[in-house]
């Protein structure tokens, strides 16, 4: 075999190994080489043997040896990855990022359905990991049993799968609870935290007045005793662990924040096994450090918490990831907060968390927004610092580009008016499903009895001439409630009004839901869901649920069921 070919096989093997923790696989490498050099397909057996030898060889050397071999023998792999990524993604370079070393994570709490804000965090983390050939972790941040439910673990995974997000590792913060306790014990023993048994309102008052409480004076032996009592003696609310911060700090977060508290709730995975739960600040810092995260993203509202994040890791002598902020993503008039959405569901104002007026992933999907559009939209926003509300139509314009070439064109009419066309010289017409993409054709049976939209008949008078798209030209002879006309040929070079139509005899009755802005000026918009009854072509029924359609001269819609479609956008 050619040395050239062997070299290329080695290149693919190294590239793949570095992407996957230093291990590659002969089948993958074989597929790549055959894809790149089609002439080798006549000789698969020999190529496969060579792949297997080279793969064994590559797997036998360490990840760092693989990386350095790429640097010396195949430097084009590094520049190629960098360049293609910049062109494709447009996220700014990541401070302090080293190719192949970046680890990011997405840590959602399983306390609700995932929405556009989660999508932003997940996509930014994944994109950066890809950009630097690094890794990304999905870590379900489940240390507050009062808020968390099993269905949300699943909903998060389903939502992320729909977005096409891939992780190198999936874990739960609660998997590591014992380790987090060890760190808790350690921070108490090093006297950098203490157990406070003051009442809740006293703690609040002291924090406002920048005063320490008497518990903070106790020595470390006493604190170690009290730490043990959290697990078997104190009742919920009787004691918390507090970080020894700075009660005089201008950053209120630093005024001895709590690190552990007692919650006797039912945890979705661990049930009643544990009662002492870490604070967000403590759990996220420990986990990020232990998970080898290099770049920890979170939204800007956490900015004041960075100081405590670093202080906790310093106190425990643990490695510190770099914390970076991005702005929250919300759409104007589309709240993401459960506090706002839940009462609307309870009052029957909206149906459920997948109501197409909401920015949950389920709702966006139902409405016909594609994951590809969401990704491009989020990358286009990148790191705009301002916390402004994004207009929904910005996402729509990305979506339009995604769906246009895949949407079958169909006709629909609303407020139907009857038109009888005399002397129609045929009984069926063939129409293209798409003007430019090859999506096939459909045959529509016609007998001269058709429907037009009332809007399109307003200006019709006797003698009016119309171009009925795909059918032909018609001259109107009688007007009134119903119309009558005659077929006058199929010349397309006419400047008659061009309108869509539906054949009466096989028309299909369809409801179209049109979602509008849910809140206007902070008030629930009672007209936020319009329902439109239309007639469409029978071909609608042949489409799969979830198919995107462009109703000509109306807009894009997603088929929800045989009798209902949801308006996506213009
Ligand atoms: Zn106290």
Coordinates of C-alpha atoms and ligand atoms in Angstrom, one line a residue:
X1 CA 0.0 0.0 0.0
X2 CA 1.0 3.6 -0.8
X3 CA 2.9 5.4 2.0
X4 CA 0.7 8.3 1.1
X5 CA -2.4 6.4 2.0
X6 CA -0.9 5.1 5.2
X7 CA 0.0 8.6 6.2
X8 CA -3.6 9.8 5.6
X9 CA -5.0 6.9 7.6
X10 CA -2.7 7.9 10.5
X11 CA -3.8 11.5 10.2
X12 CA -7.5 10.5 10.5
X13 CA -6.8 8.1 13.4
X14 CA -4.9 10.8 15.3
X15 CA -7.6 13.4 14.6
X16 CA -10.3 11.1 15.8
X17 CA -8.3 9.9 18.8
X18 CA -7.7 13.4 20.1
X19 CA -11.4 14.3 19.8
X20 CA -12.3 11.2 21.9
X21 CA -10.0 11.1 24.9
X22 CA -7.1 9.5 23.1
X23 CA -9.0 6.4 21.7
X24 CA -10.0 5.9 18.1
X25 CA -11.8 3.1 16.3
X26 CA -10.9 1.3 13.1
X27 CA -14.4 1.4 11.6
X28 CA -14.5 5.2 11.9
X29 CA -11.1 5.7 10.4
X30 CA -12.0 3.3 7.6
X31 CA -15.1 5.2 6.8
X32 CA -13.1 8.5 6.7
X33 CA -10.4 7.2 4.4
X34 CA -12.9 5.6 2.0
X35 CA -14.9 8.9 2.0
X36 CA -11.8 10.9 1.2
X37 CA -10.3 8.5 -1.4
X38 CA -13.0 6.8 -3.4
X39 CA -10.5 4.8 -5.5
X40 CA -9.7 2.7 -2.3
X41 CA -13.2 1.3 -2.3
X42 CA -12.1 -1.4 -4.7
X43 CA -9.7 -2.6 -2.1
X44 CA -11.6 -2.4 1.2
X45 CA -10.2 -5.5 2.7
X46 CA -6.6 -4.4 2.5
X47 CA -7.4 -0.8 3.6
X48 CA -9.4 -2.2 6.6
X49 CA -6.4 -4.2 7.7
X50 CA -4.1 -1.3 7.5
X51 CA -6.6 0.9 9.4
X52 CA -6.8 -1.7 12.2
X53 CA -2.9 -1.8 12.5
X54 CA -2.6 2.0 12.6
X55 CA -5.5 2.4 15.0
X56 CA -4.0 -0.1 17.4
X57 CA -0.7 1.8 17.1
X58 CA -2.3 5.2 17.8
X59 CA -4.4 3.9 20.7
X60 CA -1.2 2.6 22.3
X61 CA 0.4 6.1 22.6
X62 CA -0.8 8.7 25.1
X63 CA -3.1 11.6 24.4
X64 CA -0.4 14.1 24.7
X65 CA 1.9 12.1 22.4
X66 CA -1.0 12.0 19.9
X67 CA -1.4 15.8 20.2
X68 CA 2.3 16.5 19.7
X69 CA 2.4 14.2 16.7
X70 CA -0.5 16.2 15.1
X71 CA 1.5 19.4 15.8
X72 CA 4.6 18.1 14.1
X73 CA 3.2 15.9 11.3
X74 CA -0.2 17.4 10.6
X75 CA -0.3 21.0 11.6
X76 CA -3.0 21.6 9.0
X77 CA -5.5 19.9 11.3
X78 CA -5.0 22.6 13.9
X79 CA -5.3 25.5 11.5
X80 CA -8.1 23.9 9.6
X81 CA -10.2 23.4 12.7
X82 CA -9.6 27.0 13.9
X83 CA -10.3 28.6 10.7
X84 CA -13.4 26.7 9.8
X85 CA -14.8 27.3 13.3
X86 CA -14.3 31.0 13.1
X87 CA -16.0 31.2 9.7
X88 CA -18.9 29.0 10.8
X89 CA -19.7 30.2 14.3
X90 CA -18.5 33.7 14.9
X91 CA -18.2 33.4 18.6
X92 CA -15.3 35.5 19.9
X93 CA -12.1 33.7 20.9
X94 CA -12.2 32.4 24.5
X95 CA -9.7 34.0 26.9
X96 CA -7.0 31.6 28.0
X97 CA -8.3 28.8 25.9
X98 CA -5.8 26.1 24.8
X99 CA -6.7 23.9 21.8
X100 CA -7.7 20.5 23.0
X101 CA -7.9 21.5 26.7
X102 CA -11.1 23.5 27.0
X103 CA -13.8 22.0 29.3
X104 CA -17.2 23.7 29.6
X105 CA -20.4 22.7 31.3
X106 CA -24.1 23.4 31.3
X107 CA -25.6 23.1 34.8
X108 CA -29.4 23.4 34.6
X109 CA -31.5 22.9 37.7
X110 CA -34.3 20.4 37.2
X111 CA -37.0 22.7 38.4
X112 CA -38.9 23.5 35.2
X113 CA -39.2 23.0 31.5
X114 CA -36.2 24.1 29.4
X115 CA -36.6 27.4 27.5
X116 CA -34.7 29.7 25.2
X117 CA -32.5 30.9 28.1
X118 CA -31.3 27.3 28.6
X119 CA -30.7 26.9 24.9
X120 CA -28.4 29.9 25.0
X121 CA -26.3 28.6 27.8
X122 CA -26.2 25.0 26.4
X123 CA -25.3 26.2 22.9
X124 CA -22.5 28.6 24.0
X125 CA -20.9 25.9 26.1
X126 CA -21.1 23.3 23.4
X127 CA -19.9 25.7 20.7
X128 CA -16.8 26.7 22.7
X129 CA -16.0 23.1 23.4
X130 CA -16.2 22.3 19.7
X131 CA -14.3 25.4 18.7
X132 CA -11.3 24.3 20.8
X133 CA -11.7 20.5 20.3
X134 CA -12.5 20.4 24.0
X135 CA -15.3 18.8 26.1
X136 CA -18.6 19.8 27.5
X137 CA -20.5 18.3 30.4
X138 CA -24.2 18.3 31.2
X139 CA -24.4 18.5 34.9
X140 CA -27.9 18.5 36.3
X141 CA -27.7 20.8 39.3
X142 CA -30.1 19.0 41.7
X143 CA -29.3 20.0 45.3
X144 CA -32.6 21.7 46.2
X145 CA -35.1 18.9 46.7
X146 CA -37.9 21.4 47.4
X147 CA -38.0 22.6 43.8
X148 CA -36.9 19.6 41.8
X149 CA -38.9 16.9 40.1
X150 CA -38.0 13.8 38.1
X151 CA -40.0 14.9 35.1
X152 CA -37.8 18.0 34.7
X153 CA -34.6 15.9 34.5
X154 CA -36.2 14.2 31.5
X155 CA -37.6 17.4 30.0
X156 CA -34.1 18.9 30.1
X157 CA -32.6 15.9 28.3
X158 CA -35.3 15.8 25.7
X159 CA -35.0 19.5 25.0
X160 CA -31.2 19.4 24.6
X161 CA -31.5 16.4 22.4
X162 CA -33.9 18.3 20.2
X163 CA -31.4 21.1 20.0
X164 CA -28.8 18.6 18.8
X165 CA -26.5 19.2 21.8
X166 CA -23.9 16.5 22.4
X167 CA -22.1 16.0 25.7
X168 CA -19.0 14.1 26.6
X169 CA -20.4 13.4 30.0
X170 CA -23.7 13.7 31.8
X171 CA -23.9 13.7 35.6
X172 CA -25.9 15.1 38.5
X173 CA -24.5 17.3 41.2
X174 CA -26.2 15.0 43.7
X175 CA -24.0 12.1 42.6
X176 CA -21.2 13.9 44.4
X177 CA -23.0 14.8 47.6
X178 CA -20.6 12.7 49.7
X179 CA -17.6 14.5 48.2
X180 CA -19.3 17.9 48.8
X181 CA -19.8 16.9 52.5
X182 CA -16.0 16.1 52.7
X183 CA -15.3 19.5 51.4
X184 CA -17.8 21.0 53.9
X185 CA -16.0 19.2 56.7
X186 CA -12.7 20.4 55.4
X187 CA -13.7 24.0 55.2
X188 CA -15.1 23.9 58.8
X189 CA -11.9 22.2 60.0
X190 CA -9.8 24.9 58.5
X191 CA -12.0 27.4 60.3
X192 CA -13.0 29.2 57.1
X193 CA -16.7 28.4 57.7
X194 CA -18.8 28.0 60.8
X195 CA -22.2 26.7 61.9
X196 CA -24.7 29.4 62.7
X197 CA -27.7 28.7 64.8
X198 CA -29.2 32.2 64.8
X199 CA -32.7 32.8 63.7
X200 CA -33.4 33.6 60.1
X201 CA -34.5 37.2 60.7
X202 CA -31.5 37.9 63.0
X203 CA -29.2 36.6 60.3
X204 CA -30.9 38.9 57.7
X205 CA -30.7 41.9 60.1
X206 CA -27.0 41.3 60.9
X207 CA -26.2 41.0 57.2
X208 CA -27.9 44.3 56.5
X209 CA -26.2 46.0 59.5
X210 CA -22.8 44.4 58.6
X211 CA -22.5 42.7 62.1
X212 CA -21.1 39.3 63.0
X213 CA -23.1 37.0 65.2
X214 CA -21.8 35.1 68.3
X215 CA -21.6 31.8 66.4
X216 CA -18.8 33.2 64.3
X217 CA -16.6 33.5 67.5
X218 CA -16.9 29.8 68.3
X219 CA -13.7 27.7 67.9
X220 CA -13.2 25.1 65.3
X221 CA -13.8 22.1 67.7
X222 CA -17.2 23.5 68.6
X223 CA -17.9 24.0 64.9
X224 CA -16.9 20.4 64.1
X225 CA -19.4 19.2 66.7
X226 CA -22.1 21.4 65.3
X227 CA -21.4 20.2 61.8
X228 CA -22.1 16.7 62.9
X229 CA -25.3 17.8 64.5
X230 CA -26.6 19.0 61.1
X231 CA -26.9 15.4 60.1
X232 CA -28.6 13.9 63.1
X233 CA -29.8 16.5 65.6
X234 CA -30.7 19.9 64.4
X235 CA -34.1 20.4 62.8
X236 CA -34.5 22.3 59.5
X237 CA -34.0 26.0 59.9
X238 CA -32.2 25.5 63.2
X239 CA -28.7 25.7 61.9
X240 CA -26.8 26.6 58.7
X241 CA -23.2 26.5 57.6
X242 CA -21.8 29.9 56.8
X243 CA -18.7 30.9 54.9
X244 CA -16.4 33.2 56.8
X245 CA -16.5 36.0 54.3
X246 CA -16.5 39.7 55.2
X247 CA -19.5 41.2 57.0
X248 CA -18.4 44.6 56.1
X249 CA -18.0 43.9 52.3
X250 CA -19.8 46.2 49.9
X251 CA -20.7 43.0 48.0
X252 CA -23.6 41.7 50.1
X253 CA -23.0 38.2 48.8
X254 CA -19.8 38.1 50.8
X255 CA -21.4 38.8 54.1
X256 CA -21.0 35.2 55.5
X257 CA -23.2 33.5 52.9
X258 CA -24.6 30.1 53.7
X259 CA -22.9 26.9 52.3
X260 CA -25.2 24.2 53.7
X261 CA -28.7 24.0 55.1
X262 CA -31.1 21.3 56.2
X263 CA -34.0 20.3 53.9
X264 CA -36.1 17.4 54.8
X265 CA -37.7 17.1 51.3
X266 CA -38.1 14.2 48.9
X267 CA -35.2 14.3 46.4
X268 CA -36.2 13.0 43.0
X269 CA -33.3 10.6 42.8
X270 CA -32.0 10.2 46.4
X271 CA -35.4 10.3 48.1
X272 CA -35.0 10.8 51.9
X273 CA -31.4 9.6 52.1
X274 CA -29.9 13.0 52.8
X275 CA -31.0 16.1 54.7
X276 CA -28.0 18.4 54.5
X277 CA -27.9 20.2 51.2
X278 CA -25.2 22.6 49.8
X279 CA -25.9 26.1 48.6
X280 CA -25.7 26.8 44.9
X281 CA -22.5 28.8 45.5
X282 CA -20.8 25.9 47.2
X283 CA -21.9 23.1 44.9
X284 CA -21.2 24.9 41.7
X285 CA -17.7 25.9 42.7
X286 CA -16.7 22.5 44.0
X287 CA -18.2 20.7 41.0
X288 CA -16.7 23.0 38.4
X289 CA -13.3 22.5 40.0
X290 CA -13.6 18.7 40.3
X291 CA -15.0 18.3 36.8
X292 CA -11.9 20.0 35.4
X293 CA -14.0 22.8 33.9
X294 CA -11.7 25.4 32.4
X295 CA -14.4 28.0 31.5
X296 CA -17.5 28.3 33.5
X297 CA -20.2 30.4 31.8
X298 CA -23.2 31.9 33.6
X299 CA -25.6 34.7 33.0
X300 CA -24.8 38.2 34.2
X301 CA -27.2 38.1 37.1
X302 CA -24.6 35.9 38.9
X303 CA -21.8 38.4 38.4
X304 CA -21.8 39.4 42.1
X305 CA -21.4 35.7 43.1
X306 CA -18.0 35.4 41.3
X307 CA -16.2 36.7 44.4
X308 CA -17.7 33.9 46.6
X309 CA -17.1 31.3 43.9
X310 CA -13.4 32.1 43.9
X311 CA -13.2 32.6 47.7
X312 CA -14.6 29.1 48.3
X313 CA -12.1 27.5 46.0
X314 CA -9.3 29.5 47.6
X315 CA -10.4 28.4 51.0
X316 CA -10.1 24.8 49.9
X317 CA -7.0 25.2 47.9
X318 CA -8.8 23.9 44.8
X319 CA -8.2 24.7 41.2
X320 CA -10.1 27.7 39.9
X321 CA -11.9 27.7 36.6
X322 CA -12.4 30.9 34.8
X323 CA -15.9 32.3 35.2
X324 CA -17.4 34.2 32.3
X325 CA -20.7 35.9 31.9
X326 CA -23.2 36.2 29.1
X327 CA -26.4 38.2 29.0
X328 CA -29.7 36.5 29.7
X329 CA -31.9 35.8 26.7
X330 CA -35.5 36.6 26.8
X331 CA -38.0 37.7 24.2
X332 CA -40.2 40.8 24.5
X333 CA -43.6 39.9 26.0
X334 CA -42.7 36.2 26.3
X335 CA -41.9 35.5 30.0
X336 CA -39.8 32.5 30.9
X337 CA -40.5 32.6 34.7
X338 CA -42.6 29.8 36.2
X339 CA -44.0 32.4 38.6
X340 CA -45.6 34.1 35.7
X341 CA -46.5 31.1 33.6
X342 CA -47.9 28.8 36.2
X343 CA -50.9 31.1 37.2
X344 CA -51.7 31.5 33.5
X345 CA -52.0 27.7 33.2
X346 CA -54.0 27.4 36.4
X347 CA -56.4 30.1 35.2
X348 CA -56.8 28.4 31.8
X349 CA -55.3 31.4 30.0
X350 CA -52.8 29.1 28.3
X351 CA -53.0 25.4 27.9
X352 CA -49.6 24.1 29.1
X353 CA -45.9 24.7 29.0
X354 CA -45.9 23.8 25.3
X355 CA -48.4 26.6 24.4
X356 CA -47.0 28.1 21.2
X357 CA -47.0 31.6 22.8
X358 CA -44.3 30.5 25.2
X359 CA -40.5 30.5 24.8
X360 CA -40.1 26.9 26.1
X361 CA -38.3 24.6 23.8
X362 CA -41.4 22.4 23.5
X363 CA -43.4 25.5 22.5
X364 CA -40.9 26.7 20.0
X365 CA -40.8 23.2 18.5
X366 CA -44.6 23.1 18.3
X367 CA -44.6 26.4 16.6
X368 CA -42.2 25.3 13.9
X369 CA -39.0 27.0 15.0
X370 CA -36.1 24.7 14.1
X371 CA -33.1 23.9 16.4
X372 CA -30.8 25.0 13.6
X373 CA -32.4 28.5 13.6
X374 CA -32.1 28.7 17.4
X375 CA -28.4 27.9 17.2
X376 CA -27.7 30.4 14.5
X377 CA -29.7 33.1 16.2
X378 CA -27.9 32.5 19.5
X379 CA -24.5 32.6 17.9
X380 CA -25.5 35.8 16.1
X381 CA -26.3 37.4 19.5
X382 CA -22.9 36.1 20.8
X383 CA -21.8 38.2 23.8
X384 CA -23.8 41.3 23.4
X385 CA -23.5 42.6 26.9
X386 CA -26.8 44.5 27.1
X387 CA -29.6 42.6 28.9
X388 CA -32.1 43.8 26.4
X389 CA -35.0 41.8 25.2
X390 CA -34.5 40.2 21.9
X391 CA -37.3 40.7 19.3
X392 CA -38.8 37.4 18.4
X393 CA -38.7 38.4 14.7
X394 CA -34.9 38.2 14.8
X395 CA -35.3 34.4 15.5
X396 CA -38.0 34.2 12.9
X397 CA -35.8 35.5 10.1
X398 CA -33.2 32.8 10.9
X399 CA -36.0 30.3 10.9
X400 CA -37.4 31.4 7.6
X401 CA -34.0 30.7 6.0
X402 CA -34.0 27.2 7.5
X403 CA -37.6 26.2 6.6
X404 CA -38.1 27.9 3.2
X405 CA -36.4 25.3 1.1
X406 CA -38.1 22.4 3.0
X407 CA -41.7 23.7 3.2
X408 CA -44.2 22.4 0.8
X409 CA -46.3 25.1 -0.9
X410 CA -50.0 24.7 -0.4
X411 CA -53.1 26.8 -0.9
X412 CA -55.6 27.8 1.7
X413 CA -58.5 30.2 1.7
X414 CA -60.2 31.9 4.6
X415 CA -63.8 33.1 4.7
X416 CA -64.5 31.1 1.6
X417 CA -66.5 32.5 -1.4
X418 CA -67.7 30.2 -4.1
X419 CA -66.7 30.6 -7.7
X420 CA -68.0 28.5 -10.5
X421 CA -65.7 28.4 -13.5
X422 CA -67.5 27.4 -16.7
X423 CA -65.9 25.5 -19.6
X424 CA -62.8 24.4 -17.6
X425 CA -61.1 22.2 -20.2
X426 CA -59.6 19.7 -17.7
X427 CA -60.5 17.8 -14.6
X428 CA -57.2 17.8 -12.9
X429 CA -54.1 20.0 -12.6
X430 CA -50.6 19.2 -11.6
X431 CA -48.8 21.6 -9.4
X432 CA -45.2 21.9 -8.1
X433 CA -44.8 21.4 -4.4
X434 CA -41.9 23.9 -4.3
X435 CA -40.8 26.6 -6.8
X436 CA -37.1 25.8 -6.6
X437 CA -36.5 22.7 -4.5
X438 CA -37.5 19.4 -6.1
X439 CA -40.2 18.3 -3.7
X440 CA -42.3 16.6 -6.4
X441 CA -45.7 17.5 -7.7
X442 CA -49.3 17.0 -6.7
X443 CA -52.4 16.5 -8.7
X444 CA -55.5 18.4 -7.7
X445 CA -58.9 17.3 -9.0
X446 CA -61.0 20.2 -10.3
X447 CA -64.6 20.4 -11.5
X448 CA -64.9 24.1 -11.8
X449 CA -66.3 24.6 -8.3
X450 CA -63.7 26.4 -6.2
X451 CA -63.3 28.6 -3.2
X452 CA -61.6 32.0 -3.0
X453 CA -60.7 34.0 0.1
X454 CA -63.2 36.7 0.8
X455 CA -60.4 39.2 1.0
X456 CA -59.5 38.4 -2.6
X457 CA -63.0 38.9 -3.9
X458 CA -63.6 42.4 -2.5
X459 CA -62.6 44.1 -5.7
X460 CA -64.0 41.7 -8.2
X461 CA -66.6 43.1 -10.6
X462 CA -68.2 41.8 -13.7
X463 CA -65.5 41.6 -16.4
X464 CA -62.7 41.3 -13.8
X465 CA -59.9 39.0 -14.9
X466 CA -58.0 36.8 -12.4
X467 CA -55.0 34.6 -12.5
X468 CA -55.7 31.6 -10.4
X469 CA -52.3 30.3 -9.6
X470 CA -51.6 26.8 -11.1
X471 CA -55.0 26.7 -12.6
X472 CA -55.4 29.4 -15.3
X473 CA -57.0 32.7 -16.1
X474 CA -60.7 33.4 -15.4
X475 CA -63.0 36.2 -16.5
X476 CA -65.8 37.0 -14.0
X477 CA -69.4 37.1 -15.4
X478 CA -71.5 37.3 -12.3
X479 CA -70.9 38.7 -8.8
X480 CA -72.8 38.4 -5.6
X481 CA -72.6 36.1 -2.7
X482 CA -71.3 33.5 -5.1
X483 CA -69.3 34.2 -8.2
X484 CA -69.4 32.8 -11.7
X485 CA -66.7 33.1 -14.4
X486 CA -65.3 31.4 -17.5
X487 CA -61.9 29.9 -18.3
X488 CA -60.0 32.2 -20.7
X489 CA -56.7 30.3 -21.1
X490 CA -53.5 29.7 -19.4
X491 CA -51.3 32.5 -20.6
X492 CA -48.9 33.3 -17.6
X493 CA -47.8 36.6 -19.1
X494 CA -50.8 38.5 -17.8
X495 CA -50.9 41.2 -15.1
X496 CA -54.2 40.0 -13.5
X497 CA -54.3 39.7 -9.7
X498 CA -52.6 36.4 -8.8
X499 CA -54.6 34.6 -6.2
X500 CA -54.8 31.1 -4.6
X501 CA -57.8 28.9 -4.6
X502 CA -59.0 25.5 -3.2
X503 CA -61.2 23.0 -5.1
X504 CA -64.5 22.6 -3.3
X505 CA -65.0 18.9 -3.8
X506 CA -62.0 17.8 -1.9
X507 CA -61.3 20.8 0.3
X508 CA -60.1 20.1 3.9
X509 CA -61.3 22.1 6.8
X510 CA -58.4 23.3 9.0
X511 CA -57.9 25.4 12.1
X512 CA -54.8 27.6 12.2
X513 CA -53.6 28.9 15.6
X514 CA -51.8 32.2 15.3
X515 CA -49.7 32.9 18.4
X516 CA -49.1 36.6 19.3
X517 CA -47.2 38.4 22.0
X518 CA -48.3 37.0 25.3
X519 CA -47.8 40.1 27.4
X520 CA -48.1 43.7 26.2
X521 CA -46.9 46.4 28.6
X522 CA -46.6 43.8 31.4
X523 CA -50.3 42.9 30.9
X524 CA -51.6 39.5 29.7
X525 CA -52.8 39.9 26.1
X526 CA -56.3 38.5 25.9
X527 CA -56.0 38.3 22.1
X528 CA -52.7 36.5 22.1
X529 CA -54.0 33.4 20.4
X530 CA -56.0 33.9 17.2
X531 CA -57.9 31.0 15.7
X532 CA -58.5 30.9 12.0
X533 CA -60.8 28.5 10.2
X534 CA -59.6 27.9 6.6
X535 CA -60.1 25.5 3.8
X536 CA -57.0 23.9 2.3
X537 CA -56.0 21.2 -0.2
X538 CA -56.5 17.5 0.7
X539 CA -52.7 17.1 0.4
X540 CA -52.4 18.6 3.8
X541 CA -53.6 15.3 5.2
X542 CA -50.8 13.4 3.5
X543 CA -48.1 15.4 5.4
X544 CA -46.5 14.1 8.5
X545 CA -47.3 15.8 11.8
X546 CA -44.7 18.4 12.4
X547 CA -44.2 19.1 8.7
X548 CA -43.6 22.7 7.8
X549 CA -45.8 24.2 5.1
X550 CA -45.9 27.5 3.4
X551 CA -49.4 28.5 2.7
X552 CA -49.0 30.7 -0.3
X553 CA -49.8 34.4 0.3
X554 CA -50.3 33.6 4.0
X555 CA -47.2 32.4 5.8
X556 CA -45.3 29.4 7.2
X557 CA -47.2 27.0 9.4
X558 CA -46.4 23.7 11.2
X559 CA -48.8 20.8 10.9
X560 CA -49.9 20.0 14.4
X561 CA -52.6 17.4 13.6
X562 CA -55.0 16.5 10.8
X563 CA -57.2 19.4 11.8
X564 CA -54.9 21.9 13.3
X565 CA -51.8 23.9 12.2
X566 CA -49.8 26.5 14.0
X567 CA -48.7 29.7 12.4
X568 CA -44.9 29.9 12.5
X569 CA -44.2 33.3 10.9
X570 CA -44.6 35.3 7.7
Ligands
LIG1 ZN1 -25.2 32.9 64.3

